[in-house]
CSV table of C-alpha atoms in Angstrom, one decimal:
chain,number,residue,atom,x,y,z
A,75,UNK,CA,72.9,92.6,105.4
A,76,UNK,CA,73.2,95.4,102.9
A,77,UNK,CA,76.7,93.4,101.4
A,78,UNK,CA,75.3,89.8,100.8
A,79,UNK,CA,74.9,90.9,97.2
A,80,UNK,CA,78.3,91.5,96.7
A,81,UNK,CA,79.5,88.5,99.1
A,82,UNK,CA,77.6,86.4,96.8
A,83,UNK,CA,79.7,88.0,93.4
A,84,UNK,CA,83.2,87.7,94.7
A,85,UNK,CA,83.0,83.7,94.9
A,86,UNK,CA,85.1,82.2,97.4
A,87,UNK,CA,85.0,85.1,99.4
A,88,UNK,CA,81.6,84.4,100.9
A,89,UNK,CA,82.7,80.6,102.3
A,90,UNK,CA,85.7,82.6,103.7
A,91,UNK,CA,83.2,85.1,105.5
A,92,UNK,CA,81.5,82.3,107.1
A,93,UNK,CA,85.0,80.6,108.1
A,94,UNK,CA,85.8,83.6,109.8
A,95,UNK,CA,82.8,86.5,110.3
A,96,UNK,CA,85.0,88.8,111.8
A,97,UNK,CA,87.0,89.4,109.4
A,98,UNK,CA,84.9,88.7,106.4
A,99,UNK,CA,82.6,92.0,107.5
A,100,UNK,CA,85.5,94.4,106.8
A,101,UNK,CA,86.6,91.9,103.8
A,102,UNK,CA,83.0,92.2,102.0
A,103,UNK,CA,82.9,96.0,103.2
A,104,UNK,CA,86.1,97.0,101.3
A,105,UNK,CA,85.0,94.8,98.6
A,106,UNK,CA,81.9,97.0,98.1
A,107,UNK,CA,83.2,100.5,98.5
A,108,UNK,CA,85.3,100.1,95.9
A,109,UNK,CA,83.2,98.5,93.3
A,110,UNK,CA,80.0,100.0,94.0
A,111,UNK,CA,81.2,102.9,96.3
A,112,UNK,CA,81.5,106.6,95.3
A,113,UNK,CA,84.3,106.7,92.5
A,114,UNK,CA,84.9,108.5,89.0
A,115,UNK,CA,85.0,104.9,87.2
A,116,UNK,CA,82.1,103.3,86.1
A,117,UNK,CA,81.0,99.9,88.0
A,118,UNK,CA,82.0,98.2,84.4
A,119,UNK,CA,85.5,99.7,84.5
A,120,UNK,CA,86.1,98.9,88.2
A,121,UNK,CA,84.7,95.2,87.4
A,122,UNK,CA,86.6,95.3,84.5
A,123,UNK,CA,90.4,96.1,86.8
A,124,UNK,CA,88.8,93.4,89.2
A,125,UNK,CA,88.4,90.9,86.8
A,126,UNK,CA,92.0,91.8,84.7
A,127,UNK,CA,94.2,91.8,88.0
A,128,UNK,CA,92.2,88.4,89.3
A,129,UNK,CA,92.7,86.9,85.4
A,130,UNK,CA,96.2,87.3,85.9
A,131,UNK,CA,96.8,86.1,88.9
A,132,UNK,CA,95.3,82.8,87.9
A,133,UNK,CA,92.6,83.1,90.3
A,134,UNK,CA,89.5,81.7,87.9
A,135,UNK,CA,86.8,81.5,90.1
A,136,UNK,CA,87.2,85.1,91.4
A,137,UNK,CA,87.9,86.3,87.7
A,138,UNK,CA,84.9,84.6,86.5
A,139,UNK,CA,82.7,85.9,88.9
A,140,UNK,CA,84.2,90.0,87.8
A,141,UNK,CA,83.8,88.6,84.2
A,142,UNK,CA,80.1,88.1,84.5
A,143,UNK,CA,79.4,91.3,86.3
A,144,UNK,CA,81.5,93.5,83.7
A,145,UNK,CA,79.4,91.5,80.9
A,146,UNK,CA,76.6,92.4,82.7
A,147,UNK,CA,77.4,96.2,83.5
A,148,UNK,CA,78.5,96.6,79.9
A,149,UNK,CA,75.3,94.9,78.4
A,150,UNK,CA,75.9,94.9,74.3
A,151,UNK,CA,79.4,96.1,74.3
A,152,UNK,CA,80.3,93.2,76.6
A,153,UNK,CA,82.0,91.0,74.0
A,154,UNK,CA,85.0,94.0,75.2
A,155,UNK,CA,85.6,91.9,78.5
A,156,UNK,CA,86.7,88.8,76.5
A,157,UNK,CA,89.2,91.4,74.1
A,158,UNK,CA,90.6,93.1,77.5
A,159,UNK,CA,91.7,89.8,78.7
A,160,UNK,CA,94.1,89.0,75.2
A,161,UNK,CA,95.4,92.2,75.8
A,162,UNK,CA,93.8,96.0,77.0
A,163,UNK,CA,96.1,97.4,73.8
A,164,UNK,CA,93.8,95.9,71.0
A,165,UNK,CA,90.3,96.3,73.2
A,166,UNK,CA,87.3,98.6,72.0
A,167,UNK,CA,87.8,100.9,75.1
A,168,UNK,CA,88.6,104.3,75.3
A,169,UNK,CA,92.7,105.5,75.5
A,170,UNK,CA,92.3,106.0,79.4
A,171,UNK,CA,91.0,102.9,80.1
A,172,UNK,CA,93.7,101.0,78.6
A,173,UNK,CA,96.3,102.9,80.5
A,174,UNK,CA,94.6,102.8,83.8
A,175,UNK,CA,94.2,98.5,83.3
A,176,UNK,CA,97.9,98.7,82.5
A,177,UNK,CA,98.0,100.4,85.2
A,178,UNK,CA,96.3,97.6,87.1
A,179,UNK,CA,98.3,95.4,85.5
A,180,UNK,CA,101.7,96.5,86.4
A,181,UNK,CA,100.2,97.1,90.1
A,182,UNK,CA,99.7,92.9,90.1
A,183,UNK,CA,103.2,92.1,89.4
A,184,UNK,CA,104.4,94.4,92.0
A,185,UNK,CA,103.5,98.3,93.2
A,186,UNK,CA,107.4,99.1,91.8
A,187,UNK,CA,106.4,98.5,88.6
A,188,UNK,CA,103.8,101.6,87.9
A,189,UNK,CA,106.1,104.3,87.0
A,190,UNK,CA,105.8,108.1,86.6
A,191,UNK,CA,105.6,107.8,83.3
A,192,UNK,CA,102.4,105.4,83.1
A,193,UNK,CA,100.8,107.7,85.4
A,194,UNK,CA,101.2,111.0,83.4
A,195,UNK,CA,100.3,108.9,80.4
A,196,UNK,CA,97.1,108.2,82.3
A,197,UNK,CA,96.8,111.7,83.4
A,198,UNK,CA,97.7,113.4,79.9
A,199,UNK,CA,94.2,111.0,78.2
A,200,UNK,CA,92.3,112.7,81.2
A,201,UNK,CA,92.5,110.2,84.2
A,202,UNK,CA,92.3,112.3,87.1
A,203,UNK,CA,93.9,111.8,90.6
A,204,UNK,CA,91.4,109.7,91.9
A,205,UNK,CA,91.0,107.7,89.1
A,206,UNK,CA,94.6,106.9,89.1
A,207,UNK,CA,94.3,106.4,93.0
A,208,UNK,CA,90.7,103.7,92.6
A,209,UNK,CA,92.9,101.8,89.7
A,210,UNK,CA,95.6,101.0,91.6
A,211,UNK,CA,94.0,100.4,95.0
A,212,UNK,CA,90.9,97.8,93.2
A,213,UNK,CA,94.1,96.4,91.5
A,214,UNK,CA,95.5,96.1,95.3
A,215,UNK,CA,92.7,94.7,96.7
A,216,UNK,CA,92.2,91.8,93.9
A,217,UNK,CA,96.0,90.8,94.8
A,218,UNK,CA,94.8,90.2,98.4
A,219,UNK,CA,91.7,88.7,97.2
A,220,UNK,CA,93.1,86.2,95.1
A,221,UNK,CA,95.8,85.0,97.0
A,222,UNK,CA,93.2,84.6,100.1
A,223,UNK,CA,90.7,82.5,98.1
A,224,UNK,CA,93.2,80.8,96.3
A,225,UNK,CA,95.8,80.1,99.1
A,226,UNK,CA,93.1,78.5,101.1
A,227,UNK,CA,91.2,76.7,98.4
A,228,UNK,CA,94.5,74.6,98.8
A,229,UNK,CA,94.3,74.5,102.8
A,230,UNK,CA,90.5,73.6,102.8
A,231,UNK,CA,92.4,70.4,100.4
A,232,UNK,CA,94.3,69.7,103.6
A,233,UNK,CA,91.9,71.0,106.3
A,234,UNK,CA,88.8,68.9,107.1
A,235,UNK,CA,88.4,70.1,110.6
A,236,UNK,CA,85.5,72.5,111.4
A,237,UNK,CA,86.9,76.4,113.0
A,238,UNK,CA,85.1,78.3,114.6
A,239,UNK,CA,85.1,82.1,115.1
A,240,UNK,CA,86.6,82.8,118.0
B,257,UNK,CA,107.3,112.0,94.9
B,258,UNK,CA,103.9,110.6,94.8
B,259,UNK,CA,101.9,110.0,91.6
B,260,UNK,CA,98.7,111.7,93.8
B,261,UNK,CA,98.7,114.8,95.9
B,262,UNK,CA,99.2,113.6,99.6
B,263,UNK,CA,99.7,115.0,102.7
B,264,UNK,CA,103.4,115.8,103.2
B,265,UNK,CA,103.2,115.4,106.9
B,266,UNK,CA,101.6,111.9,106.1
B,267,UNK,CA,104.1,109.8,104.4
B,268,UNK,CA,103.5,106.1,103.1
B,269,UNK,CA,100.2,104.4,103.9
B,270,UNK,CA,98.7,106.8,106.0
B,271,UNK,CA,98.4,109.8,103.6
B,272,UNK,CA,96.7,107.1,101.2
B,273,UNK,CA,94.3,106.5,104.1
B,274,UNK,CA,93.4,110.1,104.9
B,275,UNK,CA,93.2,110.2,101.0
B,276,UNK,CA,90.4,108.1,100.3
B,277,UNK,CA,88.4,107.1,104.5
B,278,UNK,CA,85.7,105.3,103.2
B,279,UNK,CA,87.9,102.7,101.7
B,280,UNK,CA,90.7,103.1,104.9
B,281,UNK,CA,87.8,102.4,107.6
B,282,UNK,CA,87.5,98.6,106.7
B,283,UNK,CA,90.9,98.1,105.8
B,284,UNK,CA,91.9,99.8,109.1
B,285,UNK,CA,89.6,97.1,110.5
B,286,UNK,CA,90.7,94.0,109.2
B,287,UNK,CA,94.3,94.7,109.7
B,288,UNK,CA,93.0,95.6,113.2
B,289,UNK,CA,91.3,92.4,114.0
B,290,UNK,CA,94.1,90.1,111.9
B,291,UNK,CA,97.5,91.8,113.7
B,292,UNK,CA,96.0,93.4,117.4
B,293,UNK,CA,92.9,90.7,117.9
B,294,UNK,CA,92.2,87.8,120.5
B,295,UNK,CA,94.7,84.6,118.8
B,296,UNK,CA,96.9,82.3,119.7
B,297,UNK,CA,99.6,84.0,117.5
B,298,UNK,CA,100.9,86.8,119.6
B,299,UNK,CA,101.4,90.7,118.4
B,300,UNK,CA,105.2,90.4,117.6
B,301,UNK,CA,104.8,87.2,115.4
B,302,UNK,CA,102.0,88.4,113.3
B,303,UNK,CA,104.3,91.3,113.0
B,304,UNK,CA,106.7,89.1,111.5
B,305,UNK,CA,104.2,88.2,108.7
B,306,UNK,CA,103.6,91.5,107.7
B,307,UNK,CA,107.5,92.3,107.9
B,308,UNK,CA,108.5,88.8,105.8
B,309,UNK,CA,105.9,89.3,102.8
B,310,UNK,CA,106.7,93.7,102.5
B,311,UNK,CA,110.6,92.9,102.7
B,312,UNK,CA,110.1,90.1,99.7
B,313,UNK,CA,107.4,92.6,97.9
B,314,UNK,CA,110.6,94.8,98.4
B,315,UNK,CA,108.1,97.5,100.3
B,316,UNK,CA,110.8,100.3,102.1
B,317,UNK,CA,108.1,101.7,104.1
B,318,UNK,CA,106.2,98.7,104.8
B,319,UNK,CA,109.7,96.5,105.7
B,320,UNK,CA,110.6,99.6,108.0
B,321,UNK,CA,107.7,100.1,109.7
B,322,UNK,CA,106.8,96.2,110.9
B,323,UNK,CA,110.1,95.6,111.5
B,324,UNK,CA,110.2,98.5,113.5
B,325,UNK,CA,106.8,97.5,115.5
B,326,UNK,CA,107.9,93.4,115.8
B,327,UNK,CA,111.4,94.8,117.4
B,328,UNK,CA,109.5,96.6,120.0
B,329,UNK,CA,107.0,93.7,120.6
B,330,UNK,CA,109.4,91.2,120.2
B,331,UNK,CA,112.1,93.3,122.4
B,332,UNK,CA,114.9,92.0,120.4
B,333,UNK,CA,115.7,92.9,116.7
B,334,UNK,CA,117.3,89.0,115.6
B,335,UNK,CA,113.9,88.0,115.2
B,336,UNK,CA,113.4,90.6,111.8
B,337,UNK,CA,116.8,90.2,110.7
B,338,UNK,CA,116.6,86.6,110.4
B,339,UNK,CA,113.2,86.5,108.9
B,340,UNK,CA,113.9,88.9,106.1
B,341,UNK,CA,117.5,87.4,106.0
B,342,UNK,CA,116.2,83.5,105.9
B,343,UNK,CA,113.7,82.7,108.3
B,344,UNK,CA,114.5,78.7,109.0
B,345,UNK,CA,117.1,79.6,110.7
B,346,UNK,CA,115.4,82.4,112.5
B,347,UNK,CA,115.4,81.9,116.8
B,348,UNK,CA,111.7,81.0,116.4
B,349,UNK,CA,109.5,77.9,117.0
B,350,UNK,CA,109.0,74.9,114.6
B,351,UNK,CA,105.3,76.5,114.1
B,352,UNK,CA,106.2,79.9,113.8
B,353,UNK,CA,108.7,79.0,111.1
B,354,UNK,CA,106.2,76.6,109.2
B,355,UNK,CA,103.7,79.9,109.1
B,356,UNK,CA,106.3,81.9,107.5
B,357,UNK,CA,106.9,79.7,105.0
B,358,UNK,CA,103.2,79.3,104.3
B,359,UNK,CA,103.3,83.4,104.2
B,360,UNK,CA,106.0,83.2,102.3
B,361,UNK,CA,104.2,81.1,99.7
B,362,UNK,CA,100.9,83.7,99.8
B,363,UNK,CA,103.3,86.6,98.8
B,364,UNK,CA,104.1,84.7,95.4
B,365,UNK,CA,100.8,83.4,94.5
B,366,UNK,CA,97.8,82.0,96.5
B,367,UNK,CA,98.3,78.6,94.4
B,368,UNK,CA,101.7,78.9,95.0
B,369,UNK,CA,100.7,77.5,98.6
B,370,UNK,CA,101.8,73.9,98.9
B,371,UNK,CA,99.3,70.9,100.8
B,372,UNK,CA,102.5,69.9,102.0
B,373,UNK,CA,103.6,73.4,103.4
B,374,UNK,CA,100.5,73.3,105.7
B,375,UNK,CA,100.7,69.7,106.8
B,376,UNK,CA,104.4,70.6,107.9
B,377,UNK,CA,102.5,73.6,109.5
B,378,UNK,CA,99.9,71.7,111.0
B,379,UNK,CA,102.4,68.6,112.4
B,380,UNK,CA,104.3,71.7,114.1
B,381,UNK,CA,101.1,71.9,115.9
B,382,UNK,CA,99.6,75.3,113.7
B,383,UNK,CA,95.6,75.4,114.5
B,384,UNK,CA,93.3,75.8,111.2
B,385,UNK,CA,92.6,79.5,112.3
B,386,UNK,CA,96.9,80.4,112.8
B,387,UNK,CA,96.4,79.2,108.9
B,388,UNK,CA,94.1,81.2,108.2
B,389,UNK,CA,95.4,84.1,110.1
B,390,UNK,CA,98.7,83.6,108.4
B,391,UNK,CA,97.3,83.6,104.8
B,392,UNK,CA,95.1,86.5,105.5
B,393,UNK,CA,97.6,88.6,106.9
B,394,UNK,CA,100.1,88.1,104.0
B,395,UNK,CA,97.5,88.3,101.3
B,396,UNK,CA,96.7,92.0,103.4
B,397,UNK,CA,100.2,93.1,103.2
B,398,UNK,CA,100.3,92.3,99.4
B,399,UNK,CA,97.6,94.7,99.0
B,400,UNK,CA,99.3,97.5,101.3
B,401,UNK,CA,102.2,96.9,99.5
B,402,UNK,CA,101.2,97.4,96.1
B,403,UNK,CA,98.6,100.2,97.4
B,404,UNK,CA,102.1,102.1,99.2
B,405,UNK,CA,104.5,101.2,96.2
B,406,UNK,CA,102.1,101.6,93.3
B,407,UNK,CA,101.5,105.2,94.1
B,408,UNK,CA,104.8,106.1,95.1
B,409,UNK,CA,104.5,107.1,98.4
B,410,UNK,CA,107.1,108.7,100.0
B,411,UNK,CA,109.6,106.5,102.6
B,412,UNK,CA,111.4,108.7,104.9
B,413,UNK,CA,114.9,107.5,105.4
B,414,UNK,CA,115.0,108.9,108.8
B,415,UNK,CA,115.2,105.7,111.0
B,416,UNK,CA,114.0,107.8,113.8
B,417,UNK,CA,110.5,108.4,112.0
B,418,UNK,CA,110.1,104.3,112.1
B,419,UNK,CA,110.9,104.4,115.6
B,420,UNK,CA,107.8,106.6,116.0
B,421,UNK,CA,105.7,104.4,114.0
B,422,UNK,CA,106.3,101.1,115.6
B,423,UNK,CA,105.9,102.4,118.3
B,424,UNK,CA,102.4,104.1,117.7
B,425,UNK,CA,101.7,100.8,116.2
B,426,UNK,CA,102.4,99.2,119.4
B,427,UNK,CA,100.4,101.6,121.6
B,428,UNK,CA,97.5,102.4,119.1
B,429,UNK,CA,97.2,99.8,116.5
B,430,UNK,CA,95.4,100.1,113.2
B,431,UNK,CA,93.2,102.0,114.6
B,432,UNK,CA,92.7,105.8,113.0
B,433,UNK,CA,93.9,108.2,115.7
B,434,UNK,CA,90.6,109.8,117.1
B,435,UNK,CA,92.0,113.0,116.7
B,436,UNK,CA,93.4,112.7,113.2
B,437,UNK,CA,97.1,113.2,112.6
B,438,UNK,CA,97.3,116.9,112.2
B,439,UNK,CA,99.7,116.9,115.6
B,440,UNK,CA,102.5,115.2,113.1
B,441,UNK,CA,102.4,118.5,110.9
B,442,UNK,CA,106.0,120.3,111.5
C-alpha cells in the first residue's frame, strides 16, 4: 500500500477509507498526487495551501494534521506556518507564495472569487501556469476534504450501525 | 477566458482534466464509482446531488451539465427545476428530499451538517451508505466546482453543447474516453 503514509496524515480520511474502500483508494490516490506528486511547489508550500484552505474551513483535525507536516517540511523556518494562518500578508514567505495562498484562499469561499487580476498578480512575482493551476486545484481538493470528514464526523454522532462496502 | 492555457475544443472541466491526467485519473474514478456505481440511489438522483450543490456554488457549467445528464436519466426536467428552484417541494420521495437537504448542508460547510438532518434522513428510510454517498458526492462537486470556477473555464452558452454532454454522461460516464477527445475539435 504505497498510500498508507499519506492515509495516515490526512486524519479522518483513513477511518473514511475503511468505511468505504472503494472510494477511499481514489480518495487517498488524489490526496497523494497532489501533495507529493510531480508539481513546481515544494511539498511545504503544497502542505502549507492544504493546511490554509482546511484552517479556514474550520476543519481542525485535517488542518492540524497539514500543520505538522508543513512544520515538518519546513524544519527551522516552521514557526512561518503559525504566521500564515494570522494572515499570508505579514508571513516570512516569498511574494508568490502569498499570492498563490490568497489564491487558495479566495478558491475556499467559492471558485468566483479568484479573479484575473489575482492571477496575473501571481503570474507577474513568477508563478507559472501550473503553479497557478496546483494552487487552486489542492485548494479544491481540501474543500471536498473537509466537508467529507467533517460532514460525517457529525453522521458517525448519529450513526452507530456497522456499513459495509458493498 | 481561462486564467491557464486550455484546450479550446475542451471547455469547463474537461480541458482541466486533459490539463493535469495524473490528478484527473482518480478524480475520474471516484466520481465514477460515487454517480455510475452499484447503490441503492439510482443514476438520475445522484445526478440531482451534483446539480443541487453546482447551482448553489453558482457553477454555470457544472449546473448545465448535471442538469442536463439528470433530465435525460430522469426523462423529465421538473425534477432539476424544482431542486435548484426549492427542493421540498420537488416531485421526489420523502428520502430523496431528506438527502438533498443533507447535500445541501455539505455545500455550506461539513459542520454545517445537522444530527437532526440525518435522523430526518434516516426515519425517511436513508441507509448509512445513501449518507455517505450523499455527503461524498456533494463534498466532490464542491471541489469541481471551485476547480471549473476558480480557473475560469469557459461555459458555452450553447444549450445544444449540454445536450451533448448529458448525454455522453449518460452513455459513457466519468470515465476518460479511450480515444481521447480530439473527435470534438471543429
Amino acid at each position: 500500500m504505497p498510500n498508507s503514509r499519506i492515509a495516515d496524515e490526512i486524519p479522518g480520511i483513513k477511518s473514511l477509507a475503511k468505511f468505504r474502500p472503494s472510494t477511499g483508494k481514489p480518495l487517498t490516490a488524489l490526496a497523494e498526487t497532489i501533495l507529493r506528486g510531480p508539481s513546481p511547489l515544494t511539498h511545504g508550500e503544497r502542505e502549507l495551501i492544504a493546511a490554509y484552505v482546511s484552517y479556514k474551513n474550520n476543519s481542525m483535525f485535517v488542518y492540524q494534521g497539514h500543520a505538522a507536516a508543513a512544520r515538518r517540511m519546513y524544519g527551522a523556518a516552521g514557526f512561518l506556518v503559525n504566521e500564515v494562518m494570522r494572515d499570508p500578508n505579514t508571513a516570512t514567505i516569498s511574494k508568490k507564495l502569498k499570492i498563490l495562498l490568497r489564491i487558495a484562499g479566495k478558491v475556499q469561499v467559492s471558485g468566483l472569487a479568484v479573479k484575473q487580476q489575482d492571477v496575473d498578480e501571481a503570474k507577474s512575482h513568477g508563478a507559472s501556469d501550473r503553479e497557478v493551476h496546483d494552487t487552486v486545484l489542492i485548494a479544491s481538493v481540501f474543500c471536498m476534504i473537509n466537508r467529507y470528514v467533517e460532514g460525517m464526523n457529525n453522521f458517525t454522532r448519529v450513526g452507530k450501525e456497522k456499513v459495509e462496502d458493498n | 477566458m481561462p486564467y491557464i492555457p486550455l484546450e479550446d475544443h475542451l471547455p469547463g472541466i474537461t480541458g482541466l482534466l486533459e490539463y493535469r491526467k495524473d490528478t484527473a485519473a482518480p478524480i475520474r474514478e471516484l466520481t465514477q464509482i460515487l454517480l455510475r456505481g452499484e447503490s441503492t440511489l439510482t443514476e438520475g438522483e445522484r445526478e440531482l446531488i451534483a446539480t443541487i450543490v453546482s447551482h448553489r456554488n453558482s457553477c454555470r457549467f457544472c449546473t448545465a451539465a448535471h442538469t442536463a445528464a439528470a433530465d435525460i436519466l430522469l426523462g423529465e426536467t421538473e425534477s432539476t427545476a424544482q431542486v435548484k428552484a426549492d427542493h421540498h417541494s420537488a416531485p421526489l420521495s420523502e428520502k430523496m428530499k431528506c438527502l438533498l437537504t443533507i447535500a445541501a448542508q455539505t455545500q455550506e460547510s461539513g459542520k454545517a451538517v445537522t444530527t437532526q438532518a440525518v435522523q430526518e434522513a434516516k426515519d425517511a428510510g436513508a441507509t448509512d451508505l445513501e449518507i455517505h454517498d450523499t455527503v461524498l458526492i456533494a463534498a466532490l462537486f464542491c471541489l469541481y466546482n471551485r476547480y471549473v470556477d476558480g480557473l475560469a473555464t469557459v461555459a458555452p452558452s450553447d444549450p445544444g453543447f449540454y445536450e451533448g454532454l448529458g448525454k455522453r454522461l449518460k452513455d459513457n460516464g466519468y470515465n476518460r474516453l479511450p480515444q481521447g477527445y480530439d473527435h470534438l475539435k471543429k
